[in-house]
Coordinates of C-alpha atoms in Angstrom, one line a residue:
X203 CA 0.0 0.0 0.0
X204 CA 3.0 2.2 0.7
X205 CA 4.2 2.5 -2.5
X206 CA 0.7 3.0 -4.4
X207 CA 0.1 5.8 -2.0
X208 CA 3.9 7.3 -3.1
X209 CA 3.1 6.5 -6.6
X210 CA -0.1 8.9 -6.5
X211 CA 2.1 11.9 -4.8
X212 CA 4.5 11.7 -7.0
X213 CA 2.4 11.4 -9.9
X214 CA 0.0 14.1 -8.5
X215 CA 3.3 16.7 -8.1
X216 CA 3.8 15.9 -11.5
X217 CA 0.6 17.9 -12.3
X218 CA 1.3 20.7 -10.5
X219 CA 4.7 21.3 -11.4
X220 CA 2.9 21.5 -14.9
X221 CA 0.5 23.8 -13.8
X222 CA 3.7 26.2 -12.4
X223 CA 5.2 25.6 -16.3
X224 CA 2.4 27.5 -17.4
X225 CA 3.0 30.5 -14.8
X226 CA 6.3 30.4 -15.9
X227 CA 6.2 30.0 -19.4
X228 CA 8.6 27.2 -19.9
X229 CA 8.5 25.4 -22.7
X230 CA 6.7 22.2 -22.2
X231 CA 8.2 20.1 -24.5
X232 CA 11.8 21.1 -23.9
X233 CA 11.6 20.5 -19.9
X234 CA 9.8 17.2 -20.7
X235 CA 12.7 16.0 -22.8
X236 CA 15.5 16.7 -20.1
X237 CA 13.8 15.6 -17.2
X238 CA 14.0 12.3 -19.0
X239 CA 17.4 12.6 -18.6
X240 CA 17.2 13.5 -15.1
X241 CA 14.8 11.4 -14.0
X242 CA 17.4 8.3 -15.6
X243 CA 19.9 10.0 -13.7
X244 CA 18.1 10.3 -10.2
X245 CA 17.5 6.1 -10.6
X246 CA 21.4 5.1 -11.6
X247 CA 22.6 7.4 -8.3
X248 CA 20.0 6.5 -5.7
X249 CA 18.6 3.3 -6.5
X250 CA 21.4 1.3 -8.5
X251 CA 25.2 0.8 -6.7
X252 CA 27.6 0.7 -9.5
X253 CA 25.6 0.3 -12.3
X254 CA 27.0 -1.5 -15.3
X255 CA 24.9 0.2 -18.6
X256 CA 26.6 -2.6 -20.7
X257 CA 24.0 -5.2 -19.6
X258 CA 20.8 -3.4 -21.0
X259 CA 20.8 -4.9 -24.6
X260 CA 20.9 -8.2 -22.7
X261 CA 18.2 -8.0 -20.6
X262 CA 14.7 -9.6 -21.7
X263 CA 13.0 -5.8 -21.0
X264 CA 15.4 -4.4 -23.3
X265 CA 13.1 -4.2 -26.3
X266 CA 10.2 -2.9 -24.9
X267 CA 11.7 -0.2 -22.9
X268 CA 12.5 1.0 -26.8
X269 CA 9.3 1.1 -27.0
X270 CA 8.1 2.3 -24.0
X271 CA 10.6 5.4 -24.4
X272 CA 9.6 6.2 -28.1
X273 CA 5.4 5.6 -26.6
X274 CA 6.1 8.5 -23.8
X275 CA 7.1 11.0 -26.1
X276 CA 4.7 10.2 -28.6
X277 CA 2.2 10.6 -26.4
X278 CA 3.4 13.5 -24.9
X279 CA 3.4 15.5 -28.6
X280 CA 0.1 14.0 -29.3
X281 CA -1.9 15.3 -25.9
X282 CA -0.2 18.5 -27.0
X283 CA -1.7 18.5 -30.4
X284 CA -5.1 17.2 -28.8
X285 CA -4.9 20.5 -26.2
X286 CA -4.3 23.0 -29.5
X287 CA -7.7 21.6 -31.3
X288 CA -10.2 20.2 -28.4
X289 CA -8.7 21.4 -24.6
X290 CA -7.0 20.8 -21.8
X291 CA -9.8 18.6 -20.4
X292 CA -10.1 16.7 -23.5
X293 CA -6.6 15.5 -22.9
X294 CA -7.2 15.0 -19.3
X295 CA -10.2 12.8 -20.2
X296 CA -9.0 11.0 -22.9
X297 CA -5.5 10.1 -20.8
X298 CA -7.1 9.1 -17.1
X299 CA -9.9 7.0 -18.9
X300 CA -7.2 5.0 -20.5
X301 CA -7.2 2.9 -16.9
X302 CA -9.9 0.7 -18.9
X303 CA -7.2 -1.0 -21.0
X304 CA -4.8 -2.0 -18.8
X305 CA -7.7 -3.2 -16.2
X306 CA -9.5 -5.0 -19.1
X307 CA -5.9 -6.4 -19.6
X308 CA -5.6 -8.0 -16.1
X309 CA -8.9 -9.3 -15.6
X310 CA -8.6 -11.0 -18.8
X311 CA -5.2 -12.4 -19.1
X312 CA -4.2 -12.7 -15.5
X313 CA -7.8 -14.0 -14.7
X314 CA -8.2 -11.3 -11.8
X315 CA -11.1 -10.9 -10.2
X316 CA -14.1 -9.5 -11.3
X317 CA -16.7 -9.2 -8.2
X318 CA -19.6 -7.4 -8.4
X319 CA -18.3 -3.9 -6.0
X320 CA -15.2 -3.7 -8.2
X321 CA -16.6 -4.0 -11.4
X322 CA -19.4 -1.3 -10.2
X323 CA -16.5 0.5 -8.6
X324 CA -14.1 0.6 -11.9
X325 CA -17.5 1.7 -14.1
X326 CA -17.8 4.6 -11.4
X327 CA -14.5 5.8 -11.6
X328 CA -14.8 5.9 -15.2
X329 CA -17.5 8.3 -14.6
X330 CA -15.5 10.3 -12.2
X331 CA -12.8 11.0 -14.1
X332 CA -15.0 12.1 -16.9
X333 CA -16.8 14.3 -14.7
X334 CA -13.7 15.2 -12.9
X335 CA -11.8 16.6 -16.0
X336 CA -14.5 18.6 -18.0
X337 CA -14.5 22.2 -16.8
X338 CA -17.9 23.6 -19.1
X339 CA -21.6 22.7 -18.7
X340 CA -21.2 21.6 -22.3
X341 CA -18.8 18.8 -21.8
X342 CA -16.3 18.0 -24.3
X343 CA -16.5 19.7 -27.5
X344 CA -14.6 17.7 -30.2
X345 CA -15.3 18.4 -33.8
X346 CA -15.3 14.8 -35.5
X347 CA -12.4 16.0 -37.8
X348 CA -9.6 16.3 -34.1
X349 CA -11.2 12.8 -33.0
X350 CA -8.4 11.0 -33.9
X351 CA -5.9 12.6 -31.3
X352 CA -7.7 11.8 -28.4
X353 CA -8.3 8.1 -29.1
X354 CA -4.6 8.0 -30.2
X355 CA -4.0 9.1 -26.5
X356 CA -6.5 7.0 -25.2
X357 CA -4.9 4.3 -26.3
X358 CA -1.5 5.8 -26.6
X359 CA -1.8 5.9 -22.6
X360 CA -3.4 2.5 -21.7
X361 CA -0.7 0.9 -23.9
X362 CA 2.0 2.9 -21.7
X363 CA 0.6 1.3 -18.9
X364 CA 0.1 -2.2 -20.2
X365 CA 3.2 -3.0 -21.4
X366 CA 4.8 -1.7 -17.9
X367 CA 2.7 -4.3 -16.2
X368 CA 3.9 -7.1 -19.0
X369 CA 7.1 -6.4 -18.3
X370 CA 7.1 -6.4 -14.9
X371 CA 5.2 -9.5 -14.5
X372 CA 7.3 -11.1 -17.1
X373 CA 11.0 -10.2 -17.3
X374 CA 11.7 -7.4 -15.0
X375 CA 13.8 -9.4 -12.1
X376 CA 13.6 -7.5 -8.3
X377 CA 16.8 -6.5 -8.5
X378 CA 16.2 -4.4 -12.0
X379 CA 13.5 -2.4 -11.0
X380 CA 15.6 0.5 -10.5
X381 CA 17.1 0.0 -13.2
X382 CA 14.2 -1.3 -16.1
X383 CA 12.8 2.5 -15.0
X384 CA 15.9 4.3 -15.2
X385 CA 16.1 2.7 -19.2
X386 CA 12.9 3.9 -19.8
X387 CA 13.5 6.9 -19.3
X388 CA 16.5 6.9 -21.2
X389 CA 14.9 5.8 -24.0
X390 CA 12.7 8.4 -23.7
X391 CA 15.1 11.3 -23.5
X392 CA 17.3 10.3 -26.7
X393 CA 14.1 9.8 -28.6
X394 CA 13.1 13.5 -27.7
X395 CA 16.7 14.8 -28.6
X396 CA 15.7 13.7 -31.7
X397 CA 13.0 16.5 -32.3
X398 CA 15.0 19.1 -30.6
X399 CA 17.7 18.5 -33.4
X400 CA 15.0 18.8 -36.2
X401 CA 13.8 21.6 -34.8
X402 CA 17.8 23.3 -34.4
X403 CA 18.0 22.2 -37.8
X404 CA 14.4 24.0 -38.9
X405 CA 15.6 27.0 -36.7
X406 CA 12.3 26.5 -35.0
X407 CA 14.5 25.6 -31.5
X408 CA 14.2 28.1 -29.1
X409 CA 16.7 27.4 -26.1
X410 CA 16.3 28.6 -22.4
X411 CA 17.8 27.6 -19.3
X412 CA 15.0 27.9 -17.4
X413 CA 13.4 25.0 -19.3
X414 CA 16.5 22.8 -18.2
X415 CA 15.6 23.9 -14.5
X416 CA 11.8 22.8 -15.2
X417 CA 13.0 19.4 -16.0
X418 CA 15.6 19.0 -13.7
X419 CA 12.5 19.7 -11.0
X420 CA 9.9 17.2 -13.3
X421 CA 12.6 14.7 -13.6
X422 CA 12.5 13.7 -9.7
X423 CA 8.8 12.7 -8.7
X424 CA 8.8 11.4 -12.5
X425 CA 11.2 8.9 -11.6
X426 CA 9.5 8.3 -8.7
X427 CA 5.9 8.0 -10.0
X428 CA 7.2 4.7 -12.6
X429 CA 9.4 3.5 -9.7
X430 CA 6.5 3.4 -7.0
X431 CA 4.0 2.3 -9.5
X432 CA 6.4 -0.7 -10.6
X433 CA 7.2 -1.9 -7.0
X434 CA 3.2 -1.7 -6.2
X435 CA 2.1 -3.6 -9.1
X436 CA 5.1 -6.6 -7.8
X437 CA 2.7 -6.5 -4.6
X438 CA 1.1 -10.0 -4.5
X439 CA -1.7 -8.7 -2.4
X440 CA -3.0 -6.5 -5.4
X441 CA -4.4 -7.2 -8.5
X442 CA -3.1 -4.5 -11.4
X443 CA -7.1 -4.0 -12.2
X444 CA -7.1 -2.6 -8.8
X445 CA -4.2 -0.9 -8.6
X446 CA -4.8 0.7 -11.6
X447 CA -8.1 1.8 -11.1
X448 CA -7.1 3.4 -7.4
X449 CA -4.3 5.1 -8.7
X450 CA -5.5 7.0 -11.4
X451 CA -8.8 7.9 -9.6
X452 CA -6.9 8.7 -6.7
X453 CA -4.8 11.2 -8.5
X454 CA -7.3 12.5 -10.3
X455 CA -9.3 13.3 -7.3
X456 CA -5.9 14.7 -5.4
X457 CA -4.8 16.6 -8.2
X458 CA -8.7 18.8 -8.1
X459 CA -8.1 19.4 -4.6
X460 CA -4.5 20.6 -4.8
X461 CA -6.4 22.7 -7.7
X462 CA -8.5 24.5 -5.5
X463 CA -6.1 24.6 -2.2
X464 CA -2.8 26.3 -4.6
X465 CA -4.3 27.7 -7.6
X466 CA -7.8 28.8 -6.8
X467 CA -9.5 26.8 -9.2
X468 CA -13.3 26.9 -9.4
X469 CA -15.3 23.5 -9.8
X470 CA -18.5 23.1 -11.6
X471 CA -21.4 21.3 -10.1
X472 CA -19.6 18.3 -12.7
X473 CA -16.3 18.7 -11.0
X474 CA -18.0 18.1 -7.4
X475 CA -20.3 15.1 -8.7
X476 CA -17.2 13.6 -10.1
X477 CA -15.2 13.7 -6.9
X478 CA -18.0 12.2 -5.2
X479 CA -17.9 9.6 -7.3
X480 CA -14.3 9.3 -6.8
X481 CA -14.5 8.6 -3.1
X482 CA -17.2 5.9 -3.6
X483 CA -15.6 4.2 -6.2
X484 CA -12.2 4.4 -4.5
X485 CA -13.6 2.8 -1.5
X486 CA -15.6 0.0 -3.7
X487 CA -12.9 -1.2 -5.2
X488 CA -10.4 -1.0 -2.2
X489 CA -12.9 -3.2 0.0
X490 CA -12.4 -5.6 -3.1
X491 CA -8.8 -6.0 -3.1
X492 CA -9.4 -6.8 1.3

């Protein structure tokens, strides 16, 4: 339980720090792509004594961290494009639903269980996050033409967090947790050098140190939020189905509040059904997992 509970503060600092990128005007993208880097960096000091980086390529995870890394900043660039044409909430939304793949994932290949107060408590939390995320009386407004984005991070994000719980059920040993997250990572960050050199080489690059410092902040609870979830989902007392579902929710639902306390957001009557929701559904499918 310890480290699902870190897992959702690390994760929910995540969201404000993004919230202070926008006070500050730092470019998104750019801090993204170094706290890669630094998040890597914060795993091979702290969690890994003497790491040898020669025996990655021959570890069974190797592959799909690849993937893993070139899947975060692909979804990343399209939540970006999804925010330009539909909203912010749109993303939100279309990212924190995403829970339903990798909980469909464990009930049906790991044979999880599927009781009557957790499958009523996933369905809810579906519902909360929806209601959670929208910020108008209208809803989500998505011309049919920019549908495409959010699906692709729909299923952009439950794929993200699939494959982690593949891996880690599969081939990621105890002793490489550290350091299957610190690859990911890495992974990540030279895939997202990648643009920044097409974009020096476009002159569209735009370089500011303050975007470094944005990362090097976003690049320790990141680390963090992939470590905690990865050691939560090796607990044998919890199914990923629920572990999934109560961390998403749960940051969801911490995030609003953090909202309102820091930043003086204002909630629509949505916003406070949603959260209500939250809370029942959190509980429902907690008391499944006892």
């Amino acid at each position: 339980m310890i480290y699902l509970l870190l897992s959702i503060l690390s994760s929910t600092v995540i969201f404000v720090i993004f919230r202070l990128f926008k006070k500050f005007e730092i470019n998104t993208l750019q801090a993204i792509i170094f706290n890669y880097f630094v998040a890597c960096a914060v795993g091979l000091t702290w969690f890994i004594p003497n790491p040898d980086l020669r025996v990655i390529p021959q570890k069974d995870w190797f592959l799909g961290v690849i993937i893993l890394g070139f899947l975060f900043i692909a979804v990343f660039n399209l939540a970006a494009i999804t925010t330009q044409r539909s909203g912010l909430s749109v993303v939100a939304v279309a990212s924190k639903m995403s829970v339903a793949i990798p909980v469909l994932f464990g009930i049906f290949l790991y044979q999880e269980s599927t009781g009557l107060g957790k499958i009523f408590g996933i369905i809810l939390a579906l519902f909360a996050v929806y209601l959670s995320s929208i910020k108008t009386n209208k809803g989500l407004n998505i011309q049919p033409k920019n549908l495409i984005f959010p699906l692709l991070v729909f299923f952009g994000s439950g794929i993200i967090d699939t494959s982690i719980k593949y891996l880690e059920a599969n081939y990621v040993a105890n002793e490489d947790v550290g350091l299957f997250s610190s690859a990911i990572f890495a992974f990540a960050g030279i895939t997202g050098i990648s643009i920044l050199t097409i974009q020096a080489f476009s002159n569209k690059l735009k370089f500011q140190w303050k975007n470094v410092m944005g990362g090097i902040v976003l690049g320790i609870p990141n680390y963090f939020s992939i470590y905690f979830l990865v050691m939560a989902l090796r607990n044998p007392n919890f199914e990923s189905s629920t572990l999934f579902t109560l961390n998403n929710v749960a940051i969801v639902t911490l995030s609003t509040l953090l909202g309102i306390a820091l930043f003086r957001e204002r909630l629509i009557k949505h916003n406070w059904i949603g959260l209500a929701l939250a809370v029942i559904s959190i509980i429902l499918v907690a008391r499944s997992a006892v």
